[in-house]
PDB file of N, CA, C and O in Angstrom:
ATOM      1  N   MET A   1     100.973  32.841  71.725  1.00  0.00           N
ATOM      2  CA  MET A   1      99.891  33.612  72.295  1.00  0.00           C
ATOM      3  C   MET A   1     100.258  34.155  73.677  1.00  0.00           C
ATOM      4  O   MET A   1      99.482  34.901  74.244  1.00  0.00           O
ATOM      5  N   LYS A   2     101.416  33.746  74.183  1.00  0.00           N
ATOM      6  CA  LYS A   2     101.835  34.252  75.482  1.00  0.00           C
ATOM      7  C   LYS A   2     102.097  35.752  75.415  1.00  0.00           C
ATOM      8  O   LYS A   2     101.816  36.481  76.362  1.00  0.00           O
ATOM      9  N   TRP A   3     102.619  36.217  74.274  1.00  0.00           N
ATOM     10  CA  TRP A   3     102.900  37.648  74.135  1.00  0.00           C
ATOM     11  C   TRP A   3     101.605  38.458  74.187  1.00  0.00           C
ATOM     12  O   TRP A   3     101.590  39.593  74.671  1.00  0.00           O
ATOM     13  N   LEU A   4     100.494  37.877  73.701  1.00  0.00           N
ATOM     14  CA  LEU A   4      99.208  38.567  73.740  1.00  0.00           C
ATOM     15  C   LEU A   4      98.727  38.720  75.181  1.00  0.00           C
ATOM     16  O   LEU A   4      98.199  39.770  75.562  1.00  0.00           O
ATOM     17  N   ALA A   5      98.944  37.695  75.969  1.00  0.00           N
ATOM     18  CA  ALA A   5      98.563  37.758  77.380  1.00  0.00           C
ATOM     19  C   ALA A   5      99.433  38.761  78.137  1.00  0.00           C
ATOM     20  O   ALA A   5      98.979  39.403  79.084  1.00  0.00           O
ATOM     21  N   ASP A   6     100.688  38.916  77.720  1.00  0.00           N
ATOM     22  CA  ASP A   6     101.592  39.833  78.406  1.00  0.00           C
ATOM     23  C   ASP A   6     101.391  41.290  77.987  1.00  0.00           C
ATOM     24  O   ASP A   6     101.567  42.199  78.801  1.00  0.00           O
ATOM     25  N   TYR A   7     101.029  41.524  76.706  1.00  0.00           N
ATOM     26  CA  TYR A   7     100.976  42.896  76.185  1.00  0.00           C
ATOM     27  C   TYR A   7      99.587  43.296  75.692  1.00  0.00           C
ATOM     28  O   TYR A   7      99.456  44.114  74.793  1.00  0.00           O
ATOM     29  N   TRP A   8      98.536  42.764  76.281  1.00  0.00           N
ATOM     30  CA  TRP A   8      97.182  43.097  75.867  1.00  0.00           C
ATOM     31  C   TRP A   8      96.888  44.571  76.068  1.00  0.00           C
ATOM     32  O   TRP A   8      96.140  45.174  75.313  1.00  0.00           O
ATOM     33  N   TRP A   9      97.497  45.174  77.062  1.00  0.00           N
ATOM     34  CA  TRP A   9      97.226  46.570  77.371  1.00  0.00           C
ATOM     35  C   TRP A   9      97.778  47.503  76.294  1.00  0.00           C
ATOM     36  O   TRP A   9      97.204  48.560  76.023  1.00  0.00           O
ATOM     37  N   ILE A  10      98.856  47.115  75.631  1.00  0.00           N
ATOM     38  CA  ILE A  10      99.403  47.937  74.546  1.00  0.00           C
ATOM     39  C   ILE A  10      98.438  47.929  73.358  1.00  0.00           C
ATOM     40  O   ILE A  10      98.170  48.972  72.747  1.00  0.00           O
ATOM     41  N   ILE A  11      97.898  46.762  73.037  1.00  0.00           N
ATOM     42  CA  ILE A  11      96.927  46.656  71.946  1.00  0.00           C
ATOM     43  C   ILE A  11      95.688  47.478  72.269  1.00  0.00           C
ATOM     44  O   ILE A  11      95.138  48.168  71.401  1.00  0.00           O
ATOM     45  N   LEU A  12      95.260  47.463  73.528  1.00  0.00           N
ATOM     46  CA  LEU A  12      94.095  48.241  73.953  1.00  0.00           C
ATOM     47  C   LEU A  12      94.349  49.737  73.814  1.00  0.00           C
ATOM     48  O   LEU A  12      93.478  50.483  73.350  1.00  0.00           O
ATOM     49  N   ILE A  13      95.531  50.203  74.154  1.00  0.00           N
ATOM     50  CA  ILE A  13      95.883  51.622  74.021  1.00  0.00           C
ATOM     51  C   ILE A  13      95.900  52.029  72.552  1.00  0.00           C
ATOM     52  O   ILE A  13      95.410  53.106  72.189  1.00  0.00           O
ATOM     53  N   VAL A  14      96.458  51.191  71.677  1.00  0.00           N
ATOM     54  CA  VAL A  14      96.500  51.502  70.250  1.00  0.00           C
ATOM     55  C   VAL A  14      95.088  51.591  69.678  1.00  0.00           C
ATOM     56  O   VAL A  14      94.757  52.525  68.943  1.00  0.00           O
ATOM     57  N   LEU A  15      94.232  50.642  70.007  1.00  0.00           N
ATOM     58  CA  LEU A  15      92.846  50.675  69.530  1.00  0.00           C
ATOM     59  C   LEU A  15      92.103  51.899  70.060  1.00  0.00           C
ATOM     60  O   LEU A  15      91.332  52.538  69.326  1.00  0.00           O
ATOM     61  N   PHE A  16      92.331  52.241  71.292  1.00  0.00           N
ATOM     62  CA  PHE A  16      91.703  53.428  71.874  1.00  0.00           C
ATOM     63  C   PHE A  16      92.170  54.691  71.148  1.00  0.00           C
ATOM     64  O   PHE A  16      91.364  55.578  70.859  1.00  0.00           O
ATOM     65  N   GLY A  17      93.443  54.770  70.806  1.00  0.00           N
ATOM     66  CA  GLY A  17      93.972  55.920  70.069  1.00  0.00           C
ATOM     67  C   GLY A  17      93.378  56.023  68.674  1.00  0.00           C
ATOM     68  O   GLY A  17      93.068  57.121  68.200  1.00  0.00           O
ATOM     69  N   ILE A  18      93.203  54.890  68.010  1.00  0.00           N
ATOM     70  CA  ILE A  18      92.591  54.891  66.674  1.00  0.00           C
ATOM     71  C   ILE A  18      91.158  55.405  66.753  1.00  0.00           C
ATOM     72  O   ILE A  18      90.718  56.195  65.917  1.00  0.00           O
ATOM     73  N   ILE A  19      90.415  54.956  67.742  1.00  0.00           N
ATOM     74  CA  ILE A  19      89.017  55.398  67.896  1.00  0.00           C
ATOM     75  C   ILE A  19      88.953  56.890  68.193  1.00  0.00           C
ATOM     76  O   ILE A  19      88.137  57.615  67.612  1.00  0.00           O
ATOM     77  N   ILE A  20      89.803  57.389  69.066  1.00  0.00           N
ATOM     78  CA  ILE A  20      89.815  58.821  69.401  1.00  0.00           C
ATOM     79  C   ILE A  20      90.173  59.658  68.181  1.00  0.00           C
ATOM     80  O   ILE A  20      89.545  60.686  67.907  1.00  0.00           O
ATOM     81  N   ASN A  21      91.169  59.241  67.401  1.00  0.00           N
ATOM     82  CA  ASN A  21      91.541  59.980  66.198  1.00  0.00           C
ATOM     83  C   ASN A  21      90.430  59.953  65.161  1.00  0.00           C
ATOM     84  O   ASN A  21      90.217  60.939  64.448  1.00  0.00           O
ATOM     85  N   GLY A  22      89.719  58.858  65.057  1.00  0.00           N
ATOM     86  CA  GLY A  22      88.579  58.788  64.148  1.00  0.00           C
ATOM     87  C   GLY A  22      87.476  59.738  64.546  1.00  0.00           C
ATOM     88  O   GLY A  22      86.872  60.412  63.698  1.00  0.00           O
ATOM     89  N   ILE A  23      87.198  59.829  65.832  1.00  0.00           N
ATOM     90  CA  ILE A  23      86.168  60.762  66.318  1.00  0.00           C
ATOM     91  C   ILE A  23      86.591  62.202  66.056  1.00  0.00           C
ATOM     92  O   ILE A  23      85.780  63.027  65.626  1.00  0.00           O
ATOM     93  N   LYS A  24      87.846  62.523  66.279  1.00  0.00           N
ATOM     94  CA  LYS A  24      88.341  63.876  66.009  1.00  0.00           C
ATOM     95  C   LYS A  24      88.214  64.225  64.526  1.00  0.00           C
ATOM     96  O   LYS A  24      87.816  65.339  64.174  1.00  0.00           O
ATOM     97  N   ALA A  25      88.556  63.290  63.658  1.00  0.00           N
ATOM     98  CA  ALA A  25      88.479  63.529  62.214  1.00  0.00           C
ATOM     99  C   ALA A  25      87.027  63.722  61.778  1.00  0.00           C
ATOM    100  O   ALA A  25      86.732  64.574  60.931  1.00  0.00           O
ATOM    101  N   LEU A  26      86.116  62.948  62.333  1.00  0.00           N
ATOM    102  CA  LEU A  26      84.703  63.088  61.977  1.00  0.00           C
ATOM    103  C   LEU A  26      84.112  64.402  62.487  1.00  0.00           C
ATOM    104  O   LEU A  26      83.204  64.948  61.864  1.00  0.00           O
ATOM    105  N   ASN A  27      84.621  64.909  63.582  1.00  0.00           N
ATOM    106  CA  ASN A  27      84.145  66.195  64.091  1.00  0.00           C
ATOM    107  C   ASN A  27      84.581  67.355  63.206  1.00  0.00           C
ATOM    108  O   ASN A  27      83.951  68.414  63.216  1.00  0.00           O
ATOM    109  N   LYS A  28      85.651  67.178  62.428  1.00  0.00           N
ATOM    110  CA  LYS A  28      86.137  68.230  61.547  1.00  0.00           C
ATOM    111  C   LYS A  28      85.385  68.296  60.225  1.00  0.00           C
ATOM    112  O   LYS A  28      85.539  69.243  59.474  1.00  0.00           O
ATOM    113  N   VAL A  29      84.553  67.299  59.930  1.00  0.00           N
ATOM    114  CA  VAL A  29      83.815  67.253  58.668  1.00  0.00           C
ATOM    115  C   VAL A  29      82.743  68.331  58.682  1.00  0.00           C
ATOM    116  O   VAL A  29      81.962  68.453  59.629  1.00  0.00           O
ATOM    117  N   ASN A  30      82.704  69.127  57.613  1.00  0.00           N
ATOM    118  CA  ASN A  30      81.720  70.196  57.499  1.00  0.00           C
ATOM    119  C   ASN A  30      80.517  69.684  56.715  1.00  0.00           C
ATOM    120  O   ASN A  30      80.392  69.906  55.518  1.00  0.00           O
ATOM    121  N   TYR A  31      79.622  68.998  57.395  1.00  0.00           N
ATOM    122  CA  TYR A  31      78.466  68.429  56.715  1.00  0.00           C
ATOM    123  C   TYR A  31      77.390  69.477  56.452  1.00  0.00           C
ATOM    124  O   TYR A  31      76.623  69.349  55.510  1.00  0.00           O
ATOM    125  N   LYS A  32      77.329  70.524  57.263  1.00  0.00           N
ATOM    126  CA  LYS A  32      76.317  71.568  57.055  1.00  0.00           C
ATOM    127  C   LYS A  32      76.579  72.333  55.759  1.00  0.00           C
ATOM    128  O   LYS A  32      75.654  72.690  55.048  1.00  0.00           O
ATOM    129  N   GLY A  33      77.825  72.577  55.448  1.00  0.00           N
ATOM    130  CA  GLY A  33      78.168  73.287  54.218  1.00  0.00           C
ATOM    131  C   GLY A  33      77.768  72.507  52.981  1.00  0.00           C
ATOM    132  O   GLY A  33      77.270  73.065  52.009  1.00  0.00           O
ATOM    133  N   SER A  34      77.976  71.194  53.017  1.00  0.00           N
ATOM    134  CA  SER A  34      77.605  70.398  51.852  1.00  0.00           C
ATOM    135  C   SER A  34      76.098  70.201  51.758  1.00  0.00           C
ATOM    136  O   SER A  34      75.565  70.034  50.668  1.00  0.00           O
ATOM    137  N   LEU A  35      75.397  70.234  52.874  1.00  0.00           N
ATOM    138  CA  LEU A  35      73.939  70.124  52.822  1.00  0.00           C
ATOM    139  C   LEU A  35      73.306  71.418  52.312  1.00  0.00           C
ATOM    140  O   LEU A  35      72.297  71.381  51.603  1.00  0.00           O
ATOM    141  N   ASN A  36      73.892  72.551  52.652  1.00  0.00           N
ATOM    142  CA  ASN A  36      73.352  73.836  52.209  1.00  0.00           C
ATOM    143  C   ASN A  36      73.676  74.137  50.752  1.00  0.00           C
ATOM    144  O   ASN A  36      72.913  74.827  50.080  1.00  0.00           O
ATOM    145  N   ASP A  37      74.800  73.645  50.256  1.00  0.00           N
ATOM    146  CA  ASP A  37      75.228  73.931  48.891  1.00  0.00           C
ATOM    147  C   ASP A  37      75.602  72.631  48.183  1.00  0.00           C
ATOM    148  O   ASP A  37      76.784  72.354  47.964  1.00  0.00           O
ATOM    149  N   PRO A  38      74.622  71.811  47.818  1.00  0.00           N
ATOM    150  CA  PRO A  38      74.958  70.540  47.172  1.00  0.00           C
ATOM    151  C   PRO A  38      75.488  70.772  45.759  1.00  0.00           C
ATOM    152  O   PRO A  38      75.006  71.632  45.041  1.00  0.00           O
ATOM    153  N   SER A  39      76.474  70.001  45.387  1.00  0.00           N
ATOM    154  CA  SER A  39      77.013  70.121  44.037  1.00  0.00           C
ATOM    155  C   SER A  39      76.063  69.439  43.062  1.00  0.00           C
ATOM    156  O   SER A  39      75.407  68.454  43.386  1.00  0.00           O
ATOM    157  N   LYS A  40      76.005  69.964  41.860  1.00  0.00           N
ATOM    158  CA  LYS A  40      75.124  69.413  40.838  1.00  0.00           C
ATOM    159  C   LYS A  40      75.768  68.163  40.254  1.00  0.00           C
ATOM    160  O   LYS A  40      76.871  68.215  39.722  1.00  0.00           O
ATOM    161  N   LEU A  41      75.102  67.037  40.377  1.00  0.00           N
ATOM    162  CA  LEU A  41      75.622  65.796  39.832  1.00  0.00           C
ATOM    163  C   LEU A  41      75.076  65.586  38.432  1.00  0.00           C
ATOM    164  O   LEU A  41      73.914  65.902  38.161  1.00  0.00           O
ATOM    165  N   PRO A  42      75.888  65.070  37.528  1.00  0.00           N
ATOM    166  CA  PRO A  42      75.383  64.788  36.178  1.00  0.00           C
ATOM    167  C   PRO A  42      74.383  63.633  36.240  1.00  0.00           C
ATOM    168  O   PRO A  42      74.426  62.823  37.163  1.00  0.00           O
ATOM    169  N   PRO A  43      73.495  63.542  35.266  1.00  0.00           N
ATOM    170  CA  PRO A  43      72.543  62.436  35.283  1.00  0.00           C
ATOM    171  C   PRO A  43      73.254  61.098  35.122  1.00  0.00           C
ATOM    172  O   PRO A  43      74.270  61.000  34.440  1.00  0.00           O
ATOM    173  N   HIS A  44      72.712  60.116  35.757  1.00  0.00           N
ATOM    174  CA  HIS A  44      73.334  58.783  35.710  1.00  0.00           C
ATOM    175  C   HIS A  44      73.056  58.117  34.368  1.00  0.00           C
ATOM    176  O   HIS A  44      71.945  58.144  33.873  1.00  0.00           O
ATOM    177  N   ARG A  45      74.085  57.559  33.799  1.00  0.00           N
ATOM    178  CA  ARG A  45      73.929  56.810  32.553  1.00  0.00           C
ATOM    179  C   ARG A  45      74.823  55.584  32.659  1.00  0.00           C
ATOM    180  O   ARG A  45      76.038  55.700  32.781  1.00  0.00           O
ATOM    181  N   ASP A  46      74.224  54.438  32.632  1.00  0.00           N
ATOM    182  CA  ASP A  46      75.018  53.231  32.776  1.00  0.00           C
ATOM    183  C   ASP A  46      75.620  52.807  31.437  1.00  0.00           C
ATOM    184  O   ASP A  46      75.311  53.371  30.395  1.00  0.00           O
ATOM    185  N   ASN A  47      76.466  51.817  31.482  1.00  0.00           N
ATOM    186  CA  ASN A  47      77.178  51.374  30.285  1.00  0.00           C
ATOM    187  C   ASN A  47      76.277  50.636  29.306  1.00  0.00           C
ATOM    188  O   ASN A  47      76.639  50.471  28.157  1.00  0.00           O
ATOM    189  N   ASN A  48      75.120  50.193  29.753  1.00  0.00           N
ATOM    190  CA  ASN A  48      74.228  49.415  28.905  1.00  0.00           C
ATOM    191  C   ASN A  48      73.076  50.254  28.365  1.00  0.00           C
ATOM    192  O   ASN A  48      72.070  49.700  27.926  1.00  0.00           O
ATOM    193  N   ALA A  49      73.201  51.568  28.384  1.00  0.00           N
ATOM    194  CA  ALA A  49      72.098  52.431  27.989  1.00  0.00           C
ATOM    195  C   ALA A  49      71.686  52.183  26.535  1.00  0.00           C
ATOM    196  O   ALA A  49      70.503  52.217  26.204  1.00  0.00           O
ATOM    197  N   GLN A  50      72.640  51.920  25.652  1.00  0.00           N
ATOM    198  CA  GLN A  50      72.325  51.690  24.239  1.00  0.00           C
ATOM    199  C   GLN A  50      71.454  50.442  24.098  1.00  0.00           C
ATOM    200  O   GLN A  50      70.453  50.448  23.396  1.00  0.00           O
ATOM    201  N   TRP A  51      71.824  49.378  24.762  1.00  0.00           N
ATOM    202  CA  TRP A  51      71.068  48.134  24.641  1.00  0.00           C
ATOM    203  C   TRP A  51      69.745  48.232  25.399  1.00  0.00           C
ATOM    204  O   TRP A  51      68.763  47.623  25.009  1.00  0.00           O
ATOM    205  N   ASP A  52      69.717  48.996  26.480  1.00  0.00           N
ATOM    206  CA  ASP A  52      68.462  49.184  27.204  1.00  0.00           C
ATOM    207  C   ASP A  52      67.436  49.867  26.316  1.00  0.00           C
ATOM    208  O   ASP A  52      66.263  49.519  26.322  1.00  0.00           O
ATOM    209  N   LYS A  53      67.864  50.858  25.546  1.00  0.00           N
ATOM    210  CA  LYS A  53      66.945  51.571  24.669  1.00  0.00           C
ATOM    211  C   LYS A  53      66.392  50.621  23.607  1.00  0.00           C
ATOM    212  O   LYS A  53      65.201  50.660  23.303  1.00  0.00           O
ATOM    213  N   GLU A  54      67.250  49.775  23.032  1.00  0.00           N
ATOM    214  CA  GLU A  54      66.781  48.807  22.040  1.00  0.00           C
ATOM    215  C   GLU A  54      65.737  47.870  22.651  1.00  0.00           C
ATOM    216  O   GLU A  54      64.724  47.566  22.035  1.00  0.00           O
ATOM    217  N   ASP A  55      65.977  47.431  23.856  1.00  0.00           N
ATOM    218  CA  ASP A  55      65.019  46.552  24.527  1.00  0.00           C
ATOM    219  C   ASP A  55      63.707  47.275  24.784  1.00  0.00           C
ATOM    220  O   ASP A  55      62.629  46.694  24.652  1.00  0.00           O
ATOM    221  N   ASP A  56      63.787  48.553  25.164  1.00  0.00           N
ATOM    222  CA  ASP A  56      62.576  49.334  25.405  1.00  0.00           C
ATOM    223  C   ASP A  56      61.769  49.501  24.125  1.00  0.00           C
ATOM    224  O   ASP A  56      60.546  49.409  24.146  1.00  0.00           O
ATOM    225  N   ASP A  57      62.467  49.764  23.012  1.00  0.00           N
ATOM    226  CA  ASP A  57      61.766  49.933  21.733  1.00  0.00           C
ATOM    227  C   ASP A  57      61.050  48.651  21.329  1.00  0.00           C
ATOM    228  O   ASP A  57      59.902  48.675  20.883  1.00  0.00           O
ATOM    229  N   GLU A  58      61.730  47.519  21.482  1.00  0.00           N
ATOM    230  CA  GLU A  58      61.108  46.240  21.138  1.00  0.00           C
ATOM    231  C   GLU A  58      59.907  45.966  22.035  1.00  0.00           C
ATOM    232  O   GLU A  58      58.877  45.488  21.590  1.00  0.00           O
ATOM    233  N   TRP A  59      60.004  46.299  23.296  1.00  0.00           N
ATOM    234  CA  TRP A  59      58.907  46.071  24.222  1.00  0.00           C
ATOM    235  C   TRP A  59      57.716  46.944  23.862  1.00  0.00           C
ATOM    236  O   TRP A  59      56.575  46.479  23.911  1.00  0.00           O
ATOM    237  N   ASN A  60      57.972  48.208  23.500  1.00  0.00           N
ATOM    238  CA  ASN A  60      56.881  49.103  23.097  1.00  0.00           C
ATOM    239  C   ASN A  60      56.199  48.608  21.823  1.00  0.00           C
ATOM    240  O   ASN A  60      54.982  48.713  21.684  1.00  0.00           O
ATOM    241  N   LYS A  61      56.966  48.081  20.863  1.00  0.00           N
ATOM    242  CA  LYS A  61      56.382  47.561  19.629  1.00  0.00           C
ATOM    243  C   LYS A  61      55.483  46.350  19.929  1.00  0.00           C
ATOM    244  O   LYS A  61      54.386  46.221  19.381  1.00  0.00           O
ATOM    245  N   ASN A  62      55.951  45.476  20.805  1.00  0.00           N
ATOM    246  CA  ASN A  62      55.162  44.301  21.151  1.00  0.00           C
ATOM    247  C   ASN A  62      53.919  44.685  21.929  1.00  0.00           C
ATOM    248  O   ASN A  62      52.883  44.024  21.831  1.00  0.00           O
ATOM    249  N   LYS A  63      54.016  45.735  22.689  1.00  0.00           N
ATOM    250  CA  LYS A  63      52.887  46.170  23.504  1.00  0.00           C
ATOM    251  C   LYS A  63      51.777  46.753  22.627  1.00  0.00           C
ATOM    252  O   LYS A  63      50.593  46.589  22.924  1.00  0.00           O
ATOM    253  N   LYS A  64      52.140  47.440  21.525  1.00  0.00           N
ATOM    254  CA  LYS A  64      51.165  48.074  20.653  1.00  0.00           C
ATOM    255  C   LYS A  64      50.365  47.044  19.848  1.00  0.00           C
ATOM    256  O   LYS A  64      49.281  47.326  19.391  1.00  0.00           O
ATOM    257  N   LYS A  65      50.917  45.853  19.623  1.00  0.00           N
ATOM    258  CA  LYS A  65      50.263  44.835  18.801  1.00  0.00           C
ATOM    259  C   LYS A  65      49.056  44.237  19.466  1.00  0.00           C
ATOM    260  O   LYS A  65      48.679  44.200  20.489  1.00  0.00           O
TER     261      LYS A  65
END
């Protein structure tokens, strides 16, 4: 841990550089363009849709009785 006490300033400079580069990258994101022209997403269908429908049918039958 002696090396950490001797070179803490190098670690601080590296972390500061990472934060600055992250801020620069986030400033380049064109969020207004995606808000004005949203892409059409397909409807969500999970992997259990077949079994969900069977459960719904059984529930509706029990409800009618």
